[in-house]
PDB file of C-alpha atoms in Angstrom:
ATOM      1  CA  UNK A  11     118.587  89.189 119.230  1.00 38.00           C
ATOM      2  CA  UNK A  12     117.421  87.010 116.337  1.00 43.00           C
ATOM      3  CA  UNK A  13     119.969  84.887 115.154  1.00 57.00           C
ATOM      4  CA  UNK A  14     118.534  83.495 112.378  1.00 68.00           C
ATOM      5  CA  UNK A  15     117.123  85.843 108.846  1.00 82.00           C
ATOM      6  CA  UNK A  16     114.326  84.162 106.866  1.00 85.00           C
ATOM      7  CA  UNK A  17     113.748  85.271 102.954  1.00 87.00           C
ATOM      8  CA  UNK A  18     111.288  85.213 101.631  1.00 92.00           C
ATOM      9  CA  UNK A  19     109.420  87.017 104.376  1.00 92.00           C
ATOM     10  CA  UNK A  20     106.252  85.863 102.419  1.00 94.00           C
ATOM     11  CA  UNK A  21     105.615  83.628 100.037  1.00 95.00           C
ATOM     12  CA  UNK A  22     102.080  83.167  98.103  1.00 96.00           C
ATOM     13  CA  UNK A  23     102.171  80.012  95.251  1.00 96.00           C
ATOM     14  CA  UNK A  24      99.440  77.494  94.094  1.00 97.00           C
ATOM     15  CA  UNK A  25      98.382  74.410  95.318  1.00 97.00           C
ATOM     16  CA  UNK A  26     100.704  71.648  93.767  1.00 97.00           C
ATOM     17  CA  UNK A  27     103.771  73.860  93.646  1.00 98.00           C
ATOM     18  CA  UNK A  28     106.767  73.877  95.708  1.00 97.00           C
ATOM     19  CA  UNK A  29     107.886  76.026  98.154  1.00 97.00           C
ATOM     20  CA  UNK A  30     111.309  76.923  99.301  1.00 97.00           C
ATOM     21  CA  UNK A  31     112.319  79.579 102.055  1.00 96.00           C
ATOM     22  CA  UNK A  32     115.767  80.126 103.206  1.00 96.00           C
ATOM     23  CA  UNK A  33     117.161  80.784 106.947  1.00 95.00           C
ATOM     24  CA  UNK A  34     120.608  82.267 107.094  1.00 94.00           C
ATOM     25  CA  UNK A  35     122.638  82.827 110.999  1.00 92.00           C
ATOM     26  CA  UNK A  36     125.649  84.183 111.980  1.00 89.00           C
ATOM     27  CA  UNK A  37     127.465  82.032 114.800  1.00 86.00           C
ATOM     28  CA  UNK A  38     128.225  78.002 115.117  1.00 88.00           C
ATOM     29  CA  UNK A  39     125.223  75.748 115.746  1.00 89.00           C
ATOM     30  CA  UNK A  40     124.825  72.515 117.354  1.00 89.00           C
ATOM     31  CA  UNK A  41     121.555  72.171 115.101  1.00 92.00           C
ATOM     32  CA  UNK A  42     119.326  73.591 113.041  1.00 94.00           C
ATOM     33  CA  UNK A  43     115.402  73.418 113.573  1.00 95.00           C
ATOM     34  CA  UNK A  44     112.248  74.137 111.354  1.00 97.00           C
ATOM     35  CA  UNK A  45     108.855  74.783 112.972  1.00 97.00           C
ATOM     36  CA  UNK A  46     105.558  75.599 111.849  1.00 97.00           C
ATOM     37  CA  UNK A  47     103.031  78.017 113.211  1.00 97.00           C
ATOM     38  CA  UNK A  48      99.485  77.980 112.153  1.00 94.00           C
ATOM     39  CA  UNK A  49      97.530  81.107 112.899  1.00 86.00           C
ATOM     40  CA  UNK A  50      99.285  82.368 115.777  1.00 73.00           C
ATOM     41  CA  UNK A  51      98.838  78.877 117.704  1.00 87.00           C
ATOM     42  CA  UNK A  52     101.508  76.763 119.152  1.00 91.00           C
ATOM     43  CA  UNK A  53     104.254  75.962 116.885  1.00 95.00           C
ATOM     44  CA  UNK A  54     105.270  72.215 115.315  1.00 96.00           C
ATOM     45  CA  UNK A  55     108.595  70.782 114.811  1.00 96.00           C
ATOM     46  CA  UNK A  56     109.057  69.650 111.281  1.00 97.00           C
ATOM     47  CA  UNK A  57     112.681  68.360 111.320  1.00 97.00           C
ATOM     48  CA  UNK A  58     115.888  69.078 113.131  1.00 95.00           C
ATOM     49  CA  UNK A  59     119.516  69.289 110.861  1.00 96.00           C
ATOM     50  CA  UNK A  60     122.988  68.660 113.155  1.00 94.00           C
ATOM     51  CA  UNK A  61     125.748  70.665 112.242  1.00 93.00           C
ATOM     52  CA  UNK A  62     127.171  67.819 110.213  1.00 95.00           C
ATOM     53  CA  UNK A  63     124.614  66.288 108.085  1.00 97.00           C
ATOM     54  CA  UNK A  64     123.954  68.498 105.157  1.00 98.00           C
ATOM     55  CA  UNK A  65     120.581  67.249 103.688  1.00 98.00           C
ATOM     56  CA  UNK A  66     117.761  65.295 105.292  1.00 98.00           C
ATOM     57  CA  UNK A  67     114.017  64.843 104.245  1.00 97.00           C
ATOM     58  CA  UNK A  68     110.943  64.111 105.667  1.00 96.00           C
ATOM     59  CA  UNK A  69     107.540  63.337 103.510  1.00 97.00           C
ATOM     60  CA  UNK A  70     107.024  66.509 101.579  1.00 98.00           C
ATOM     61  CA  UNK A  71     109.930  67.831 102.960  1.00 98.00           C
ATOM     62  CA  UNK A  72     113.155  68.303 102.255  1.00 98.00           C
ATOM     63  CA  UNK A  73     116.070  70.259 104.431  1.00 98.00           C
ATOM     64  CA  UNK A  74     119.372  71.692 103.846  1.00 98.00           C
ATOM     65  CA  UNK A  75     122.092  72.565 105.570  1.00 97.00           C
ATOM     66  CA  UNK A  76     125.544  74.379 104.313  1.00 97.00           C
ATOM     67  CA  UNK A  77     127.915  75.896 107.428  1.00 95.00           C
ATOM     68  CA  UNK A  78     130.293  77.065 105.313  1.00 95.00           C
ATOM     69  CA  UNK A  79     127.992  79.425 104.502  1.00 95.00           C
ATOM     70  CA  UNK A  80     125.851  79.818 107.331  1.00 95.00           C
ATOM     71  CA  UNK A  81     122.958  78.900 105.661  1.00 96.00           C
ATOM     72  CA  UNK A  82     119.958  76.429 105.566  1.00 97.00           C
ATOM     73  CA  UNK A  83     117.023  76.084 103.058  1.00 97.00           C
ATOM     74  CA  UNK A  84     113.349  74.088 103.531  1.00 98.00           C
ATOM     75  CA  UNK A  85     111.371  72.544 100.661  1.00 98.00           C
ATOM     76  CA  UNK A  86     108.092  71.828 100.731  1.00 98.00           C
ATOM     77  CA  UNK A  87     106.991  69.493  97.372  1.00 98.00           C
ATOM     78  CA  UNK A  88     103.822  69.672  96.221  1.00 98.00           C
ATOM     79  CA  UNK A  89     101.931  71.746  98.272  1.00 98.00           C
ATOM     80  CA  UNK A  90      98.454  72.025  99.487  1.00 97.00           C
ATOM     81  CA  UNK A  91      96.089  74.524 101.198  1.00 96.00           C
ATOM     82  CA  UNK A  92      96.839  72.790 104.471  1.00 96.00           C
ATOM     83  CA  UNK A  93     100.386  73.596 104.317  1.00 97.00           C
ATOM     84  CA  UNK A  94      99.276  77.856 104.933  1.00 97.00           C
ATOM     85  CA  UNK A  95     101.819  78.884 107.946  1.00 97.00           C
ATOM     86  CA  UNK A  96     104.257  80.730 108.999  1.00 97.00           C
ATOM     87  CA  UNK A  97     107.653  78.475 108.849  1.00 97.00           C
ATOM     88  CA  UNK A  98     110.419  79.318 111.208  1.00 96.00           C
ATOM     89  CA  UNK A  99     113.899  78.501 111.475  1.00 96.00           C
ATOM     90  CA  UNK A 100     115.446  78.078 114.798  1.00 94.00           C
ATOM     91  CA  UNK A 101     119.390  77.313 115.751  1.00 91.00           C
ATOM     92  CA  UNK A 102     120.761  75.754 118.810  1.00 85.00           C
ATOM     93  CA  UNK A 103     123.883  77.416 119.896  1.00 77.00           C
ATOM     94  CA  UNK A 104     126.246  76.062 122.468  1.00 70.00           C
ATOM     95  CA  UNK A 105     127.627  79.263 122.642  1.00 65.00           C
ATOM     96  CA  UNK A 106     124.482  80.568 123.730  1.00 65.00           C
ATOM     97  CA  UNK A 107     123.907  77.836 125.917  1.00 64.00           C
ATOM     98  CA  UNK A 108     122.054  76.335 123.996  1.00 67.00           C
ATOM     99  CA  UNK A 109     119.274  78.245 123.779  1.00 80.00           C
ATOM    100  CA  UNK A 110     116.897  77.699 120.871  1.00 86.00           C
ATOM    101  CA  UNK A 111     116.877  80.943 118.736  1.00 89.00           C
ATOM    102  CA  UNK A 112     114.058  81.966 116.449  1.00 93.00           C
ATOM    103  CA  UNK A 113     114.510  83.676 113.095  1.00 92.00           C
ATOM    104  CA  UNK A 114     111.865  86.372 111.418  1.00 92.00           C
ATOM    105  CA  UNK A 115     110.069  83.233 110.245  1.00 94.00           C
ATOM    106  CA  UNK A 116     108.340  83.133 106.323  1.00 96.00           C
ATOM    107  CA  UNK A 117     104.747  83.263 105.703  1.00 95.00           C
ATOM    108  CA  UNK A 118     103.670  80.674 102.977  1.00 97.00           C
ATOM    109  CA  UNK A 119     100.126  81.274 101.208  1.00 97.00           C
ATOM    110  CA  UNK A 120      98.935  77.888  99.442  1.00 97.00           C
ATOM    111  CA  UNK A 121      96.062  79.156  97.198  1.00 96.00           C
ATOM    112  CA  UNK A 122      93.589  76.223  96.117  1.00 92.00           C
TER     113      UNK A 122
ATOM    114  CA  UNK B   3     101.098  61.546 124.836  1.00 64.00           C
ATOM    115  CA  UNK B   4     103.079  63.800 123.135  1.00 69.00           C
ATOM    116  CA  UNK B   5     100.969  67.268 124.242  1.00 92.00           C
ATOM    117  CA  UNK B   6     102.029  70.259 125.891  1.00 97.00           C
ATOM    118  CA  UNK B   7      98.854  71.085 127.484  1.00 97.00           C
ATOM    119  CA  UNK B   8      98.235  74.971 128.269  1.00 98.00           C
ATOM    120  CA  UNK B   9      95.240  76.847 129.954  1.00 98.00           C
ATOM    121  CA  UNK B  10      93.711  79.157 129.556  1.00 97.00           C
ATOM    122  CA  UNK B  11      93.600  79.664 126.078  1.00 96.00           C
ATOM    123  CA  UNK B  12      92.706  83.501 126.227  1.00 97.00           C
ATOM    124  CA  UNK B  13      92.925  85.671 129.118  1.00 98.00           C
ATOM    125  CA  UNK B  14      91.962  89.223 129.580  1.00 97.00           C
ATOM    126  CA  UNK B  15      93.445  90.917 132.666  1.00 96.00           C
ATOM    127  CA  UNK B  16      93.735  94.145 133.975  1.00 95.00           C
ATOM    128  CA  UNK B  17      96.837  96.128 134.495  1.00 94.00           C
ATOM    129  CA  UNK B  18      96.382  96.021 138.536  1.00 93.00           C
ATOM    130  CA  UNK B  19      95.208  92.274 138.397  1.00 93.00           C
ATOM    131  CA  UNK B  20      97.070  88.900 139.388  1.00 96.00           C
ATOM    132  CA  UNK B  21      96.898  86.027 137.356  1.00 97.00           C
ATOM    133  CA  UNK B  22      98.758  82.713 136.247  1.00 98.00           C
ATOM    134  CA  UNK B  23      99.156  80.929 133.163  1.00 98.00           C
ATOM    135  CA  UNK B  24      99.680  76.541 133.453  1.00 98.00           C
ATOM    136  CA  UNK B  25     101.844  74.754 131.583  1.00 98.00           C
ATOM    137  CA  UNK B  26     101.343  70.754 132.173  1.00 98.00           C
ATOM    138  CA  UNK B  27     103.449  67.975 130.143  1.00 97.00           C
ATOM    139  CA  UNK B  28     103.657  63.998 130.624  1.00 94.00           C
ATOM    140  CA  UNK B  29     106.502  63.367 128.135  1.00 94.00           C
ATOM    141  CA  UNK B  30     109.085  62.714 131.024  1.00 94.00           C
ATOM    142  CA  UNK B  31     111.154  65.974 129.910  1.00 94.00           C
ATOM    143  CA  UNK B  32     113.297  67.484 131.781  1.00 93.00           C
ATOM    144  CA  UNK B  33     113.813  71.340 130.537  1.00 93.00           C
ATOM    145  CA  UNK B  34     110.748  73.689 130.055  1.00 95.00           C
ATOM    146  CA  UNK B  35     110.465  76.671 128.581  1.00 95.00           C
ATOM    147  CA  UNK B  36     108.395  79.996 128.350  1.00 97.00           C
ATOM    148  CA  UNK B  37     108.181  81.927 125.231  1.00 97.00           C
ATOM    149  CA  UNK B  38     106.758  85.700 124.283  1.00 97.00           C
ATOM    150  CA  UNK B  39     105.641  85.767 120.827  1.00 97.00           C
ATOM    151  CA  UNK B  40     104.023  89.633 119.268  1.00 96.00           C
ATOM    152  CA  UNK B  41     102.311  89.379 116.314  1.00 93.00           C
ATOM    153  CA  UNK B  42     103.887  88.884 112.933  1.00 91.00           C
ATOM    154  CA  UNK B  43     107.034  88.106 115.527  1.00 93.00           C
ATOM    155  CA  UNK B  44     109.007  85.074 115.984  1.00 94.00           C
ATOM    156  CA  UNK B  45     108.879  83.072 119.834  1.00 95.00           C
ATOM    157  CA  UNK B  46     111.074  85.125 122.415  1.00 95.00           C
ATOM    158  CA  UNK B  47     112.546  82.944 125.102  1.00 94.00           C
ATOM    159  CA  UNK B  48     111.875  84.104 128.680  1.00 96.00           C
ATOM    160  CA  UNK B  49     112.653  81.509 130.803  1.00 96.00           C
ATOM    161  CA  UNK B  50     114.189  77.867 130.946  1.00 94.00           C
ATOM    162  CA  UNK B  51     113.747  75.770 133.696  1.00 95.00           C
ATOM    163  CA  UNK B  52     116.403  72.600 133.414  1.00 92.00           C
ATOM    164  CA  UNK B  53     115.220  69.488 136.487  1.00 93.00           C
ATOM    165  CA  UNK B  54     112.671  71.767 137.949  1.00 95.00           C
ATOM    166  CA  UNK B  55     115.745  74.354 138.653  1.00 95.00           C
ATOM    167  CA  UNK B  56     115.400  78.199 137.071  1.00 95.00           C
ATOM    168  CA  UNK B  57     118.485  77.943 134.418  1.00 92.00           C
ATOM    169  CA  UNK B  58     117.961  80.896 132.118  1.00 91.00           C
ATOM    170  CA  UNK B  59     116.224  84.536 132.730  1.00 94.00           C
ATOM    171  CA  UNK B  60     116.265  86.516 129.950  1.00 93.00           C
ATOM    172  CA  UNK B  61     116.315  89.776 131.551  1.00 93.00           C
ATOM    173  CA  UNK B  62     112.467  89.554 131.963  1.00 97.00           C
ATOM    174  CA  UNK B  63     110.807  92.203 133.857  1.00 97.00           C
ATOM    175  CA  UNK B  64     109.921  91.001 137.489  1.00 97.00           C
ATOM    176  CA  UNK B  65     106.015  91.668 136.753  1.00 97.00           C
ATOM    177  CA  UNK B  66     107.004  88.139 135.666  1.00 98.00           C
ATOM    178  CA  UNK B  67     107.420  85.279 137.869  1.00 98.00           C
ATOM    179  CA  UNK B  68     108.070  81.458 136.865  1.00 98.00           C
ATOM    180  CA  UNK B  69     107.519  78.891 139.202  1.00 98.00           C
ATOM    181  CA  UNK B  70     108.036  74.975 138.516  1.00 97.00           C
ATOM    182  CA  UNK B  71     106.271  73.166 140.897  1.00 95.00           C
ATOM    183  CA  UNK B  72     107.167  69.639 139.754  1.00 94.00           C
ATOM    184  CA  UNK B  73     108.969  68.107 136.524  1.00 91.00           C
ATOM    185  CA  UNK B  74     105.282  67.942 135.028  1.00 96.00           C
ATOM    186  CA  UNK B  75     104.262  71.618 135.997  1.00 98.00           C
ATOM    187  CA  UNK B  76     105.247  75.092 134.762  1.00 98.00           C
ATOM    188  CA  UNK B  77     103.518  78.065 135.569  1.00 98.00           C
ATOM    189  CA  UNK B  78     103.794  81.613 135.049  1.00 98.00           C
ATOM    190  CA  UNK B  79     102.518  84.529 137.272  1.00 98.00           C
ATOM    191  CA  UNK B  80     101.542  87.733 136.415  1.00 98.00           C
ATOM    192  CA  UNK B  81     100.887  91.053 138.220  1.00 96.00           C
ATOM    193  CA  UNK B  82     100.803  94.872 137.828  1.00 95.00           C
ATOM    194  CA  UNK B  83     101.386  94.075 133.848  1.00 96.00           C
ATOM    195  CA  UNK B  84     101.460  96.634 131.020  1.00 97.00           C
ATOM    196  CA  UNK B  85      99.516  96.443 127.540  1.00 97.00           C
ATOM    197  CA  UNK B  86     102.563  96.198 126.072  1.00 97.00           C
ATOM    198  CA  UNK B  87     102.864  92.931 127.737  1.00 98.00           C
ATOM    199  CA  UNK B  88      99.810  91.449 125.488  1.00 98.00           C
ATOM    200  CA  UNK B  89     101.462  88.863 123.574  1.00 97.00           C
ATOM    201  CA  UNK B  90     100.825  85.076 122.962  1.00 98.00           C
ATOM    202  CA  UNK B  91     102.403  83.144 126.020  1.00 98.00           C
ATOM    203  CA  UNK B  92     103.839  79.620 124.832  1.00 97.00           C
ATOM    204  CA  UNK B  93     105.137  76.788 126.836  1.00 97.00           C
ATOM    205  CA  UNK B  94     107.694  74.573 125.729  1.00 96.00           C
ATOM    206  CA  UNK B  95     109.316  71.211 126.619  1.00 95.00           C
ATOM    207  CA  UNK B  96     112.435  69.240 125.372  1.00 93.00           C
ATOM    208  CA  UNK B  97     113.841  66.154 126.689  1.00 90.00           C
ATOM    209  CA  UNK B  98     116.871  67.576 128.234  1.00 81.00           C
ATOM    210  CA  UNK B  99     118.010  71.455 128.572  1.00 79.00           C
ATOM    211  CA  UNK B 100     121.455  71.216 126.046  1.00 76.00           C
ATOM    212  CA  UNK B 101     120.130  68.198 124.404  1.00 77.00           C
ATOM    213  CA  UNK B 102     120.391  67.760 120.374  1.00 77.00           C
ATOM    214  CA  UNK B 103     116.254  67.370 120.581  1.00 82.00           C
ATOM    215  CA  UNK B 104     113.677  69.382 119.368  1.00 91.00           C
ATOM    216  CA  UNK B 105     110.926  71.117 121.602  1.00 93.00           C
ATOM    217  CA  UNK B 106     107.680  70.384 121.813  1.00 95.00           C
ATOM    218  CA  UNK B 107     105.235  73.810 122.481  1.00 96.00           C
ATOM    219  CA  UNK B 108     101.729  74.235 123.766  1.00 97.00           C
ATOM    220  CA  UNK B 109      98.936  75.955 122.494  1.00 96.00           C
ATOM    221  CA  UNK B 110      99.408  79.074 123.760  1.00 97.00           C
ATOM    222  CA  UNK B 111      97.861  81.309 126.067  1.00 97.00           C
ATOM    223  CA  UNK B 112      96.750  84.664 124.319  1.00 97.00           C
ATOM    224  CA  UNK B 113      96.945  87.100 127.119  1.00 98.00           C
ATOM    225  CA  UNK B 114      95.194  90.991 126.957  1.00 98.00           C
ATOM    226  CA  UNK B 115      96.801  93.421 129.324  1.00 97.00           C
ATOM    227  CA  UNK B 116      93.547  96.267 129.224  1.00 96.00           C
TER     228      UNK B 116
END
């Protein structure tokens, strides 16, 4: 079962425009982790949350993190063609042990 | 190096064939994974291996057998499998099974059950 719910389910903006896509889950997490998937190939770790940091960034993006309300959001500033993917969030549950869990992920059209 | 090498890339099998898919890593991790992933689907785990040892089975139909042959090596063997079974296979590695890291996939292996 999916623990984690992406929205939008797909996205479509312009180059240069930002992008943000929410993950929401339902139990405690040790962490919270975004990935990228390009065209059905392997997927790419973007940036990993703990349960207690609440923000972090990395280059263009930028990572959120509330567990009071079960909830997590990724920004991507700025974006360009290359960043066209699907973006999934995936939670590490001790309860689960530990197993990485993958939500419905969010398809992101940059148009040039 | 930082790769999660998988091979082959595509496979087309037959429902009465046997076949394996290779997972190969040189990061020094310890926990590898398998993954199922349909299209328009997010990753499904399968299995997690944790120092070479089989930690996790998700319930995954014995058509299905995992082998880890060495902390470097992870393969996955197939026989008597079903079309629904066409999926893209992916191989994962993290430094430590339970570990606050992130995992590192593969490629992927896009398999056709015909």
């Amino acid at each position: 079962s999916q623990q984690g719910e992406e929205d939008p389910q797909a996205l479509s903006i312009q180059e240069g425009e930002n992008a943000t896509m929410n993950c929401s889950y339902k139990t405690s997490i040790n962490n919270l982790q975004w990935y990228r998937q390009n065209s059905g190939r392997g997927l790419v770790h973007l940036i990993l949350i703990r349960s207690n940091e609440r923000e972090k960034h990395s280059g263009r993006l930028r990572v959120t993190l509330d567990t009071s309300k079960k909830s997590s959001s990724l920004l991507i500033t700025a974006s360009r063609a290359a960043d066209t993917a699907s973006y999934f969030c995936a939670t590490d549950r001790k309860a689960a042990g530990n197993k990485l869990t993958f939500g419905g992920g969010t398809r992101v059209l940059v148009k040039p | 190096d930082t790769e999660v090498t998988q091979t082959p890339k595509h496979l087309v099998m037959g429902m009465t064939n046997k076949k394996s898919l290779k997972c190969e890593q040189h990061m020094g991790h310890r926990a590898m994974y398998w993954y199922k992933q349909k299209a328009k689907k997010p990753p499904e785990l399968m299995f997690v291996y944790s120092y070479e040892k089989l930690s996790i089975n998700e319930s995954v139909p014995s058509r299905f057998s995992p082998e880890c042959p060495n902390s470097s090596l992870l393969n996955l063997h197939l026989h008597a499998l079903q079309p629904e079974d066409s999926a893209l296979y992916l191989c994962a590695s993290s430094r430590g099974y339970g570990e606050d890291t992130e995992a590192f996939f593969g490629q992927g292996t896009r398999l056709t059950v015909v």
